[in-house]
Coordinates of C-alpha atoms in Angstrom, one line a residue:
X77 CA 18.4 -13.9 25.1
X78 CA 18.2 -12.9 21.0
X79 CA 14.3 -12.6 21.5
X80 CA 14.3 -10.4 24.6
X81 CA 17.2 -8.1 23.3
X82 CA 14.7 -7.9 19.8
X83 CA 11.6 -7.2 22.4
X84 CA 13.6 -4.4 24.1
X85 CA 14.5 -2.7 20.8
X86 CA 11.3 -3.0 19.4
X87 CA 9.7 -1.2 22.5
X88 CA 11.8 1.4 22.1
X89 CA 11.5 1.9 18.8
X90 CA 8.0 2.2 18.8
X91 CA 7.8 4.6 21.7
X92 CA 10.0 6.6 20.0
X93 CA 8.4 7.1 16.8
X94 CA 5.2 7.7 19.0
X95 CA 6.9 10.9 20.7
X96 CA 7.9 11.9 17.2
X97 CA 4.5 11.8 16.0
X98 CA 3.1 13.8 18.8
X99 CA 5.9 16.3 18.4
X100 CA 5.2 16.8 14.8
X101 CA 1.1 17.0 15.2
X102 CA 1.8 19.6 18.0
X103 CA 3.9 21.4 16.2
X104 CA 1.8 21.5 12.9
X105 CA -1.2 22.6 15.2
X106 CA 0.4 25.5 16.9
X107 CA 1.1 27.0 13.5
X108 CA -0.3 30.6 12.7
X109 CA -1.7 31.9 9.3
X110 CA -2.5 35.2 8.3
X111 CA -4.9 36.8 6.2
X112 CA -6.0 40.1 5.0
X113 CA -9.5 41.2 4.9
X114 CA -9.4 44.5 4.0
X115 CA -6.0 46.2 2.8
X116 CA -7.6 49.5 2.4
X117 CA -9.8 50.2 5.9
X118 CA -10.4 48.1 9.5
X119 CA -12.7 48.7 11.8
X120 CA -12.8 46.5 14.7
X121 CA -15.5 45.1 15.4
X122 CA -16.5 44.1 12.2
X123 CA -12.5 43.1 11.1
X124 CA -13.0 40.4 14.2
X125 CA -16.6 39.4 13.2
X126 CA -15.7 38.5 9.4
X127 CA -12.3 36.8 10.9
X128 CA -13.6 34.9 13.0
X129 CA -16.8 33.5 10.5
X130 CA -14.8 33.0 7.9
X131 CA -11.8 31.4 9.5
X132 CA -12.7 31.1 13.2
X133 CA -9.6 33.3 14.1
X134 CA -9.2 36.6 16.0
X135 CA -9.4 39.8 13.7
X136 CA -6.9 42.9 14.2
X137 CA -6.4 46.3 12.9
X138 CA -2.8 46.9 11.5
X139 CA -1.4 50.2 11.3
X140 CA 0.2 50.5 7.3
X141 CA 3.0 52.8 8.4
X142 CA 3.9 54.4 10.8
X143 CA 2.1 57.4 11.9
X144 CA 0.1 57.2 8.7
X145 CA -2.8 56.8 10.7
X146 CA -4.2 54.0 7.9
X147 CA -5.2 50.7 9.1
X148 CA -6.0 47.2 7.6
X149 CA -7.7 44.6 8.4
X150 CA -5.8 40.9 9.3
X151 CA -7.5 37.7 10.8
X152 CA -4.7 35.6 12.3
X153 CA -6.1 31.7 12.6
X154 CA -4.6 28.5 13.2
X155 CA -3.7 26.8 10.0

């Protein structure tokens, strides 16, 4: 009875640390990094081109204030 009680926990154990780990690779893959390209001008088509050959990630123009009609460059990419 001792050896099936050890069996059970064991199972469980192990099945549990297996949905941690899958959790934790998950969430680690989902995570988003940012980077800017060019702080000083963007233009779009070429802000996404350099993005996504340097880091495979999706390029975007970001106003620097509001209304101050200055944009940057920023590829986001999974980390």
């Amino acid at each position: 009875m001792a050896r099936l009680s050890f069996t059970n926990f064991f199972i469980i154990f192990l099945v549990a640390f297996s949905v941690v780990t899958i959790v934790a690779r998950q969430a680690q893959a989902q995570r988003r990094c940012e980077l800017v390209l060019d702080p000083n001008n963007c233009e779009l088509s070429s802000c996404r081109q350099q993005c996504y050959e340097q880091k495979k990630g999706n390029g975007s123009c970001q106003e620097m204030g509001a209304g101050s009609g200055r944009y940057r460059c920023v590829c986001y990419y999974n980390c």
